[in-house]
PDB file of C-alpha atoms in Angstrom:
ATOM      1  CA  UNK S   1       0.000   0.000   0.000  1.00  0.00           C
ATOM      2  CA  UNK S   2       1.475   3.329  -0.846  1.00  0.00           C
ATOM      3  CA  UNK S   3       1.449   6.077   1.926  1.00  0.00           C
ATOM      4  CA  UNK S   4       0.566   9.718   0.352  1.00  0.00           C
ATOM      5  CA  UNK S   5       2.222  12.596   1.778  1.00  0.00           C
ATOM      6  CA  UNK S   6       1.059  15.855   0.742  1.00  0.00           C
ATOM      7  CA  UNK S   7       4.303  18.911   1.572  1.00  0.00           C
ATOM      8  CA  UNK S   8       2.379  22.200   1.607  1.00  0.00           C
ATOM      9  CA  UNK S   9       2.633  25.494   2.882  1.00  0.00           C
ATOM     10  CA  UNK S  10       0.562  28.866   3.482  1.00  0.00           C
ATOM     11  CA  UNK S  11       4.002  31.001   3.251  1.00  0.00           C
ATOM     12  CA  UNK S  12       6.225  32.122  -0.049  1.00  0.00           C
ATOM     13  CA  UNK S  13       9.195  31.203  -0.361  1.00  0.00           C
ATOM     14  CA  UNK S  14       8.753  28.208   3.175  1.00  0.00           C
ATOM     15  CA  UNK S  15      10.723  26.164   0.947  1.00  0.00           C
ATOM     16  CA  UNK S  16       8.657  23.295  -0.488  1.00  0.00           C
ATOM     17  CA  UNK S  17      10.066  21.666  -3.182  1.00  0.00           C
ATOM     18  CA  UNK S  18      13.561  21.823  -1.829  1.00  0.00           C
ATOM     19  CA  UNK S  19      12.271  20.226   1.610  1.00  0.00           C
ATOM     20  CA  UNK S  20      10.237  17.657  -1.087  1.00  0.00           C
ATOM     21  CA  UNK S  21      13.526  17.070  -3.197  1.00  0.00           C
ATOM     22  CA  UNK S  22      16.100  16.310  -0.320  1.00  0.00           C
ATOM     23  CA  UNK S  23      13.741  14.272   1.948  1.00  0.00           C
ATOM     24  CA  UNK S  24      12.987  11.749  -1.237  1.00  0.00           C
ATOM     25  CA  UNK S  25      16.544  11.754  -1.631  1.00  0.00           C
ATOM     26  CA  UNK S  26      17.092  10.715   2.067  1.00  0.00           C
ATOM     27  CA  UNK S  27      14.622   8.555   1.942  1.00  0.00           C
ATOM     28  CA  UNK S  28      16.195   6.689  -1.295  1.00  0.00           C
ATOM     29  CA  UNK S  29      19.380   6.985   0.230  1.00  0.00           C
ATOM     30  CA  UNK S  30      17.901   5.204   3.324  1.00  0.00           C
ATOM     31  CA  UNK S  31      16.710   2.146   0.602  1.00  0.00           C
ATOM     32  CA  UNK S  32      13.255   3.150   1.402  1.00  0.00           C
ATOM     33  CA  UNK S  33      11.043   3.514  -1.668  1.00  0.00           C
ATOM     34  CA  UNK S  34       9.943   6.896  -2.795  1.00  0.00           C
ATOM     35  CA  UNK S  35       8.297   8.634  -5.202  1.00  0.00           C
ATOM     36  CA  UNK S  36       7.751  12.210  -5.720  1.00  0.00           C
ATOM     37  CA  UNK S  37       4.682  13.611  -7.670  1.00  0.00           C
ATOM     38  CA  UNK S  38       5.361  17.564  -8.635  1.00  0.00           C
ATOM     39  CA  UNK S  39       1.727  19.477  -8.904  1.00  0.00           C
ATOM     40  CA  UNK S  40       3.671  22.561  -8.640  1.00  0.00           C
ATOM     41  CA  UNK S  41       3.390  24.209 -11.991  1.00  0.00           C
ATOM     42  CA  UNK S  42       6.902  26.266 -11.661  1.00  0.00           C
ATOM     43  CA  UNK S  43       8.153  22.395 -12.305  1.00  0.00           C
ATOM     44  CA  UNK S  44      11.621  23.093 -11.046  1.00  0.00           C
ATOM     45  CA  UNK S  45      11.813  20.285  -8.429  1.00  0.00           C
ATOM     46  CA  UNK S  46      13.919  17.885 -11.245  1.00  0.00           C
ATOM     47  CA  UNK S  47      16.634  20.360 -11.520  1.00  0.00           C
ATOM     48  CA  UNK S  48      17.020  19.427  -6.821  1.00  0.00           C
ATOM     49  CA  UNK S  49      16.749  15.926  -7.731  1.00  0.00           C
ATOM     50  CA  UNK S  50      19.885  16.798 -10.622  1.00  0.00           C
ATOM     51  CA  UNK S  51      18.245  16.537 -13.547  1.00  0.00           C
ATOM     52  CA  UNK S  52      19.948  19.088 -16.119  1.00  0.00           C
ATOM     53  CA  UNK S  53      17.067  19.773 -18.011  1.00  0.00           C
ATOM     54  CA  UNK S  54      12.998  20.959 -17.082  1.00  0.00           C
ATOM     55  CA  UNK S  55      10.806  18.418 -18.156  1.00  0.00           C
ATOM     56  CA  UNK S  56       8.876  19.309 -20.773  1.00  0.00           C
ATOM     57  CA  UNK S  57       6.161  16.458 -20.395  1.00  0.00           C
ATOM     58  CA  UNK S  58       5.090  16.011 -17.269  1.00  0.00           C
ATOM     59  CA  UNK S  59       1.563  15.144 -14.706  1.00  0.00           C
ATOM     60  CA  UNK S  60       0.107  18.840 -15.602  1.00  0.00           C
ATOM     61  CA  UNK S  61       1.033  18.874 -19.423  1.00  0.00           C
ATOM     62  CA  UNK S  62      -1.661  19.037 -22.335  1.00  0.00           C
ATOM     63  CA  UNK S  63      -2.297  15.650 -23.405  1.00  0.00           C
ATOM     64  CA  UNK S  64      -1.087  13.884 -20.265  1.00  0.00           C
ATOM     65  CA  UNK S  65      -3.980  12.375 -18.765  1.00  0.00           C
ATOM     66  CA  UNK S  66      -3.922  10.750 -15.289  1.00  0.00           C
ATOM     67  CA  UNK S  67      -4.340   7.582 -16.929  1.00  0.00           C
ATOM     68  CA  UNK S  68      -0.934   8.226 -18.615  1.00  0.00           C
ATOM     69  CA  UNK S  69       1.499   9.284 -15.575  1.00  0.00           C
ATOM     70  CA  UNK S  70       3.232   6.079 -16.663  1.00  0.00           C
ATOM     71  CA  UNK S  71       4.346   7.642 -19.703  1.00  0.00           C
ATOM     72  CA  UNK S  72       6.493  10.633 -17.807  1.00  0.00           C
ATOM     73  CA  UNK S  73       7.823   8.732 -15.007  1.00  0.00           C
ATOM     74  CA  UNK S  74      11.233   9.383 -14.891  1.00  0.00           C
ATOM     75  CA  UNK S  75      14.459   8.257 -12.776  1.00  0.00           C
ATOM     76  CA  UNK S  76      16.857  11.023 -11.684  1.00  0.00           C
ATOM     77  CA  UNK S  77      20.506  11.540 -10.539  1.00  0.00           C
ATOM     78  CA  UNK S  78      18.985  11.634  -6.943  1.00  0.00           C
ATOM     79  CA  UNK S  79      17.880   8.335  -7.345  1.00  0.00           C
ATOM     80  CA  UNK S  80      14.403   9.395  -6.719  1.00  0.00           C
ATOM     81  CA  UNK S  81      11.479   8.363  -9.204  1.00  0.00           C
ATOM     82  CA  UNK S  82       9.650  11.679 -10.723  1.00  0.00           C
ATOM     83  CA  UNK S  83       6.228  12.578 -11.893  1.00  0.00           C
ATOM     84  CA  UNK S  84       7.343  15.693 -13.224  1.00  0.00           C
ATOM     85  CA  UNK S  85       4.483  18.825 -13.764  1.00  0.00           C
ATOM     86  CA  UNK S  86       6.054  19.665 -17.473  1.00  0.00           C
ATOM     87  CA  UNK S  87       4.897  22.903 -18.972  1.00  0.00           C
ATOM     88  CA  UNK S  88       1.276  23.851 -18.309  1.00  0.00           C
ATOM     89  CA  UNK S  89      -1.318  26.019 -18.901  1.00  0.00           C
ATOM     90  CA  UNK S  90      -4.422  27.431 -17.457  1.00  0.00           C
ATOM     91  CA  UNK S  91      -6.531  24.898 -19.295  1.00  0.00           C
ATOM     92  CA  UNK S  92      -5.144  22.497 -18.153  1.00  0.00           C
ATOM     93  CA  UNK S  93      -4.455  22.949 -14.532  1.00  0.00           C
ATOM     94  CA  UNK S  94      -7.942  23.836 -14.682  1.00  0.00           C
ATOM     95  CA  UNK S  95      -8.831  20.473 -15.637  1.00  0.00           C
ATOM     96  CA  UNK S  96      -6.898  18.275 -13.229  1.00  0.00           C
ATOM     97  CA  UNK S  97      -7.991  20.603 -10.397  1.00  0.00           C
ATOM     98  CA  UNK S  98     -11.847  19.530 -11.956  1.00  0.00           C
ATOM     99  CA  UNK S  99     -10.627  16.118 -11.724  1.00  0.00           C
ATOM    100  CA  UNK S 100      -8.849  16.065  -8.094  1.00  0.00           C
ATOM    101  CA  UNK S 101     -12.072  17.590  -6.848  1.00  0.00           C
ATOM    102  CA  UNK S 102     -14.892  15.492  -8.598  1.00  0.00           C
ATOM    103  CA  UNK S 103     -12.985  12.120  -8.439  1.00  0.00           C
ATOM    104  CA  UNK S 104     -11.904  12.467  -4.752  1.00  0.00           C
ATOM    105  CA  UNK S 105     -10.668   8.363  -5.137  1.00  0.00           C
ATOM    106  CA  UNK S 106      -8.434   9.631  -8.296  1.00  0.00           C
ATOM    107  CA  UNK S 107      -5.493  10.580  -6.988  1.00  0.00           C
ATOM    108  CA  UNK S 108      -4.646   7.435  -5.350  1.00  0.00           C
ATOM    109  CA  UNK S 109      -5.912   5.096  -8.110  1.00  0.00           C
ATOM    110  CA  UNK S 110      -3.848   6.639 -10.695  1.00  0.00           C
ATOM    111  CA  UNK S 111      -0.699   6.585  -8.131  1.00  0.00           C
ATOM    112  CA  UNK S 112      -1.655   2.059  -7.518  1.00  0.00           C
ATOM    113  CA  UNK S 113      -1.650   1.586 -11.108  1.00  0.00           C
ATOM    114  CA  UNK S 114       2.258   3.106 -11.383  1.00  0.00           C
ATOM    115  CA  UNK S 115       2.752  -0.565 -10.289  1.00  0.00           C
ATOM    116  CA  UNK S 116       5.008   1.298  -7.326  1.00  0.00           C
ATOM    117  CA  UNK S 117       6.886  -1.141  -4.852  1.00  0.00           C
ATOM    118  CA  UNK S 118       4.723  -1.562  -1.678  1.00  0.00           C
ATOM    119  CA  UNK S 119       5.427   0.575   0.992  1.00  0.00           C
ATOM    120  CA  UNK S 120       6.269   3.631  -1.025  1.00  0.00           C
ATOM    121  CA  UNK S 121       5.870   7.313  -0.049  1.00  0.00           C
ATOM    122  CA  UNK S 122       4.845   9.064  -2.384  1.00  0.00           C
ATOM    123  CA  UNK S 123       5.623  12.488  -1.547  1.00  0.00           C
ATOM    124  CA  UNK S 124       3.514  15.204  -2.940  1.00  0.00           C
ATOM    125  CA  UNK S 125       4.930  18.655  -3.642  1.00  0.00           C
ATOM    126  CA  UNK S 126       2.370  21.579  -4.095  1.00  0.00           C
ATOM    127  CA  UNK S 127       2.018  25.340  -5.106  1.00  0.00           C
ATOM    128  CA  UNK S 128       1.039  27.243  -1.353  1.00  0.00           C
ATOM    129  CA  UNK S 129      -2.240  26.948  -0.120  1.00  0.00           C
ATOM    130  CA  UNK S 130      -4.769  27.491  -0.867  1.00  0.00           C
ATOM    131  CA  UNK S 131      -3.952  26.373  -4.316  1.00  0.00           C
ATOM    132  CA  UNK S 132      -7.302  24.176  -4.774  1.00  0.00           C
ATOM    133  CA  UNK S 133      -4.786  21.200  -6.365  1.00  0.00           C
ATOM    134  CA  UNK S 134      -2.866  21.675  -3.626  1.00  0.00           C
ATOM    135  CA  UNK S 135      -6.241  21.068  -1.318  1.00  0.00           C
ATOM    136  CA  UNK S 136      -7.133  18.152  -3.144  1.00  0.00           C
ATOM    137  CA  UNK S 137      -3.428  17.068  -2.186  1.00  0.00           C
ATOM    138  CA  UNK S 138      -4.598  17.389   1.411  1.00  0.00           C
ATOM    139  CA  UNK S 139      -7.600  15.693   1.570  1.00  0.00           C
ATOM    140  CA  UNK S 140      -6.031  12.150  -0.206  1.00  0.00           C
ATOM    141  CA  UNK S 141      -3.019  12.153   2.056  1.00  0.00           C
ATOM    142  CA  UNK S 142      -2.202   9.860   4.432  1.00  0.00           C
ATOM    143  CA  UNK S 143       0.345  12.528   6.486  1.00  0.00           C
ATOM    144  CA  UNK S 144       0.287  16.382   5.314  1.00  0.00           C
ATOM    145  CA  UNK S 145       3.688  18.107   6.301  1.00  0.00           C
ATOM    146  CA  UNK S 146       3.426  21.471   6.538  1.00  0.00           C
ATOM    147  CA  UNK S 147       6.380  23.257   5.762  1.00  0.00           C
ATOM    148  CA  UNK S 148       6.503  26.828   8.162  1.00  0.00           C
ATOM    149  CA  UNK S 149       9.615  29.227   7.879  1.00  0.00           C
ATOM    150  CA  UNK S 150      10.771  30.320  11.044  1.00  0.00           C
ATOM    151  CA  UNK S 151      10.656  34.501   9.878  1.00  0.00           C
ATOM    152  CA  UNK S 152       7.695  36.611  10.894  1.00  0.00           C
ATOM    153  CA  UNK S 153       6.188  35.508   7.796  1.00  0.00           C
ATOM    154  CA  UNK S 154       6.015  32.128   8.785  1.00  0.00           C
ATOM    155  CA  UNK S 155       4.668  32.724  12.086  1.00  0.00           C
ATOM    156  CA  UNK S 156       2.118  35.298  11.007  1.00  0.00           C
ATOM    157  CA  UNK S 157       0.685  32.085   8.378  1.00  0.00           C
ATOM    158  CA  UNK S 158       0.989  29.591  10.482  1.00  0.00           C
ATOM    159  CA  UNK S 159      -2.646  29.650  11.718  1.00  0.00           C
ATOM    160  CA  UNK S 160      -3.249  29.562   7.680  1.00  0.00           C
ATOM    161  CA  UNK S 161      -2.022  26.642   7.394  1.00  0.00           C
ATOM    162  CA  UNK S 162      -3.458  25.043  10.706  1.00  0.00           C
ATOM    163  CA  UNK S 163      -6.855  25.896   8.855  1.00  0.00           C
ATOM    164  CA  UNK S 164      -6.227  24.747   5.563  1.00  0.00           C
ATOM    165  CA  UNK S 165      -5.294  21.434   6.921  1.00  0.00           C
ATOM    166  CA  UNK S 166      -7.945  21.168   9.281  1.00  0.00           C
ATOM    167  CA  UNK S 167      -5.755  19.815  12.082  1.00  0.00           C
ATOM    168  CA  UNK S 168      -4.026  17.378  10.321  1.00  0.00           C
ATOM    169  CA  UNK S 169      -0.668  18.705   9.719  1.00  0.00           C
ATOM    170  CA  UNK S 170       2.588  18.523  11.010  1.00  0.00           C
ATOM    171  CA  UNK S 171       4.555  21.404  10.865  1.00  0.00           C
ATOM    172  CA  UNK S 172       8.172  21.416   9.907  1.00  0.00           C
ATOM    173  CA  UNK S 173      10.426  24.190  10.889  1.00  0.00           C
ATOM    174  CA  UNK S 174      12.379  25.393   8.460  1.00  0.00           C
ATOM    175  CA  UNK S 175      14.898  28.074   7.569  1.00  0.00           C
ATOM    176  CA  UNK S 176      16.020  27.835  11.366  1.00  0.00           C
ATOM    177  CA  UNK S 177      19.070  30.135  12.532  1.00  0.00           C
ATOM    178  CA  UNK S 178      20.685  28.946  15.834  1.00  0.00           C
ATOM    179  CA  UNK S 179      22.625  31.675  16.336  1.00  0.00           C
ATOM    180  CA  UNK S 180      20.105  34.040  16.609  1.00  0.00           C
ATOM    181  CA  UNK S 181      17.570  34.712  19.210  1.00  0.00           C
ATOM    182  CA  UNK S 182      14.899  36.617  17.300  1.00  0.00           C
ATOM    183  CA  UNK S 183      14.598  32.982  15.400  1.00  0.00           C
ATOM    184  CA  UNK S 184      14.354  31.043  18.402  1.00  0.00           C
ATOM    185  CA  UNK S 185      11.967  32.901  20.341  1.00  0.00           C
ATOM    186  CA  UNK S 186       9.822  32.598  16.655  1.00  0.00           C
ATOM    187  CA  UNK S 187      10.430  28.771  17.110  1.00  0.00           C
ATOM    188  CA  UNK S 188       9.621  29.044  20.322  1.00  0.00           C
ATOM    189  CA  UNK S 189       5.951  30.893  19.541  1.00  0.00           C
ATOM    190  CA  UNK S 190       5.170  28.603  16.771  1.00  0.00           C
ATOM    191  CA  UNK S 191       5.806  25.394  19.257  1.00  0.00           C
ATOM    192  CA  UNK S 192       4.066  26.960  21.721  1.00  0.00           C
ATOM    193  CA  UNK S 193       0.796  27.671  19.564  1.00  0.00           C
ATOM    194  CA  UNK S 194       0.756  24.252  17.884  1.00  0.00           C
ATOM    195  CA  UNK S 195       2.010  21.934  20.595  1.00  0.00           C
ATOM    196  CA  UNK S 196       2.875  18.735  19.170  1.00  0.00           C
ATOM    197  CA  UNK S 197       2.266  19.269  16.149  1.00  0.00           C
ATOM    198  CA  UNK S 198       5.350  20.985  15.198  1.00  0.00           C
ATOM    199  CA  UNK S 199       7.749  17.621  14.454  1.00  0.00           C
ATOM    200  CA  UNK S 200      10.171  18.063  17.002  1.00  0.00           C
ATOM    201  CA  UNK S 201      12.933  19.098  15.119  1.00  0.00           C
ATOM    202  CA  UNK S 202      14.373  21.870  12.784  1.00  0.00           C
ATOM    203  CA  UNK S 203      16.329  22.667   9.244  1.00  0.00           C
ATOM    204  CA  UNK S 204      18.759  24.787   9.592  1.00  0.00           C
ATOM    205  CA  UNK S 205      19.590  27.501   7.046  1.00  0.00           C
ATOM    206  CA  UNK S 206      22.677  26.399   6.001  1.00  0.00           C
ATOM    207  CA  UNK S 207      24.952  27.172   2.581  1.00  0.00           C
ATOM    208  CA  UNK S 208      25.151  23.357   1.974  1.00  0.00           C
ATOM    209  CA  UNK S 209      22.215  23.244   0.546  1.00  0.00           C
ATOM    210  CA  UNK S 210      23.036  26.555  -2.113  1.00  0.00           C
ATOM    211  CA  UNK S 211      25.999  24.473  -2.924  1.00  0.00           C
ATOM    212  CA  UNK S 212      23.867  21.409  -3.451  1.00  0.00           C
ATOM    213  CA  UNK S 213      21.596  22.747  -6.075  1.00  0.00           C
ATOM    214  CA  UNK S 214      24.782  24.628  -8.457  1.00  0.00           C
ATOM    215  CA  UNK S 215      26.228  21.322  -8.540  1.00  0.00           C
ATOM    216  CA  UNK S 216      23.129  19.729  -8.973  1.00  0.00           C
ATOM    217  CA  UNK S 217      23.149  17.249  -6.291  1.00  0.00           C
ATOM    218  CA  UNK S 218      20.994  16.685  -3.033  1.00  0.00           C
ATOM    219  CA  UNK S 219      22.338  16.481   0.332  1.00  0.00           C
ATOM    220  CA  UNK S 220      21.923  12.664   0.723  1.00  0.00           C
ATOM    221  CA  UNK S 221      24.258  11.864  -1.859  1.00  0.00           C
ATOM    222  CA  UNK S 222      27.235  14.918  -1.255  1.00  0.00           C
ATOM    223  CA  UNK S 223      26.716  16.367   1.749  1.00  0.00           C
ATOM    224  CA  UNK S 224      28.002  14.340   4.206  1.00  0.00           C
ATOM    225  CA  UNK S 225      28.666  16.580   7.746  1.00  0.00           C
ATOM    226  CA  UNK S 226      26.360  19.388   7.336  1.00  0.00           C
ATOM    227  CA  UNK S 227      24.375  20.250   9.570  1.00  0.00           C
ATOM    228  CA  UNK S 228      21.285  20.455   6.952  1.00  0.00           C
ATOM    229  CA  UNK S 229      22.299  16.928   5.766  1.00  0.00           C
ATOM    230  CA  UNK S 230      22.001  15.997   9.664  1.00  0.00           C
ATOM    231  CA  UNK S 231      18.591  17.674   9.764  1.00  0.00           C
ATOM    232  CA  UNK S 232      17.162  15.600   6.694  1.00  0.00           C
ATOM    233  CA  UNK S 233      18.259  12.413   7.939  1.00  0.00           C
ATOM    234  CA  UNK S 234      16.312  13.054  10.723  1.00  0.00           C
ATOM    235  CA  UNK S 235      13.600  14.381   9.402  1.00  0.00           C
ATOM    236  CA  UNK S 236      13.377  10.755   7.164  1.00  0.00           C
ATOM    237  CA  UNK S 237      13.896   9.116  10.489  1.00  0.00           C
ATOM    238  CA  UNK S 238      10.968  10.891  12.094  1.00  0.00           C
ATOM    239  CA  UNK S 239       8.514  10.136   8.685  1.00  0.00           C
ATOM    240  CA  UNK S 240       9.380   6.598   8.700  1.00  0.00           C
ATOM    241  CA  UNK S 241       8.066   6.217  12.205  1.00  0.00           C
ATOM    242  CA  UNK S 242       5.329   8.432  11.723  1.00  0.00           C
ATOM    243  CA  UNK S 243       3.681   6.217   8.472  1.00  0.00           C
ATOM    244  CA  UNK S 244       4.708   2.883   9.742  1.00  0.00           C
ATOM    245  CA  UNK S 245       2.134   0.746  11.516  1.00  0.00           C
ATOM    246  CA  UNK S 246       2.915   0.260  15.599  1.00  0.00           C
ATOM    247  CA  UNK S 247       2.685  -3.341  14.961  1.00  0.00           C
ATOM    248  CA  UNK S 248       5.404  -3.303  12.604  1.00  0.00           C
ATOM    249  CA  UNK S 249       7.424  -0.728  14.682  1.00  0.00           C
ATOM    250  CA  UNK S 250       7.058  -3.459  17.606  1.00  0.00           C
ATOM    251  CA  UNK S 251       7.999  -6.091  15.420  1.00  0.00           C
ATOM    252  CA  UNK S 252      11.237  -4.020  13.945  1.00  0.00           C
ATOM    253  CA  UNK S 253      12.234  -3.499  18.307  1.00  0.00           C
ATOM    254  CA  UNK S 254      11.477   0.701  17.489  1.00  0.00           C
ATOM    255  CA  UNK S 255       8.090   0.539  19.109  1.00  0.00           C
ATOM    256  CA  UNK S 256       9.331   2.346  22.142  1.00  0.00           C
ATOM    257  CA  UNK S 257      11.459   4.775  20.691  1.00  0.00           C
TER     258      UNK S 257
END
């Protein structure tokens, strides 16, 4: 059974895709299967995950039906499967969003009949709420991770978000500066207004992950010691427990951890 995991946010700029694109990688590093599904029409997550090139076909491209995602499935340097959004247009966003909404099964269905290995997450990156696709997202996950920045902005949305999700998200920190105590008492404001469900950890800002994306790699694959790279192991960590089944976490000897 796949587990869907919609990443959303109601801030610019909270850092979405590039939470999306190293987590998949650190979850493929990890030999967990992953897939990520892009409905985020600026369709610049495959250039995270190292691919040189924009897709040009992709899940939100003319004459790609959902029946079809087979056909622009594609494998990137990350190691991390891709359903790619390709160039749009208002047509045909329009359409899918039609189809998200009407079909409220769809999403899923079309995701089974990949022929995906069991297990997988399927992580879902979005455009910010309250893009209606990125609703739709929302209501077939199985875990929504909200992604909050910890800047004024982020706190001032953060309710947003809360809303939009209906109490079902988990909030993930992001954009986090140690060193300074304007951004921890912000941390400290957010936790205290969502309890736990901020996920009880951080990413730090951190020029690793600039350096990443020139060279067109992810963090999982080059770079070892940073403290980002740190982050998004745990953050994997903390997802794998959080869409595995207690029985199975008993069975594994992690069901008290």
């Amino acid at each position: 059974m796949l587990t869907l995991i919609a990443v959303v946010s109601s801030a610019g700029g909270a850092g979405r895709s590039t939470v999306t694109a190293h987590l998949a990688a650190q979850l493929a590093y990890a030999s967990h299967p992953v897939v990520v599904l892009e409905l985020d029409a600026q369709n610049s997550i495959g250039s995270v995950l190292g691919l040189r090139e924009a897709c040009g076909k992709g899940v939100l491209s003319p004459g790609v039906a959902p029946d079809c995602w087979h056909s622009v499935l594609c494998d990137t340097p990350a190691g991390v499967p891709l359903l790619p959004a390709g160039r749009t247009d208002p047509t045909t966003l329009a359409a899918l969003v039609q189809w998200l909404q009407q079909d409220t099964g769809g999403l899923r269905r079309q995701l089974d009949a990949l022929g995906l290995a069991p297990g997988t997450r399927v992580l879902i990156d979005t455009q910010r709420l309250p893009d209606m696709a990125a609703q739709a997202a929302v209501a077939a996950a199985d875990l929504i991770l909200g992604i909050v920045p910890v800047t004024t902005t982020g706190y001032v949305t953060q309710p947003d978000l809360m809303a939009a999700c209906a109490g079902r998200v988990q909030m993930v920190p992001n954009l986090a500066a140690a060193n300074s105590s304007f951004n921890n008492d912000l941390l400290h404001l957010m936790q205290a207004r969502a309890g736990e469900a901020v996920v009880p950890l951080r990413i730090h800002r951190d020029e690793a992950i600039s350096t990443m994306a020139a060279n067109g790699k992810t963090l999982a694959n080059a770079g070892f010691g940073s403290q980002a790279a740190l982050d998004f192991a745990r953050l994997a960590a903390w997802l794998m427990r959080a869409t595995t089944p207690d029985e199975v976490l008993d069975r594994s000897g992690r069901g008290e951890k």
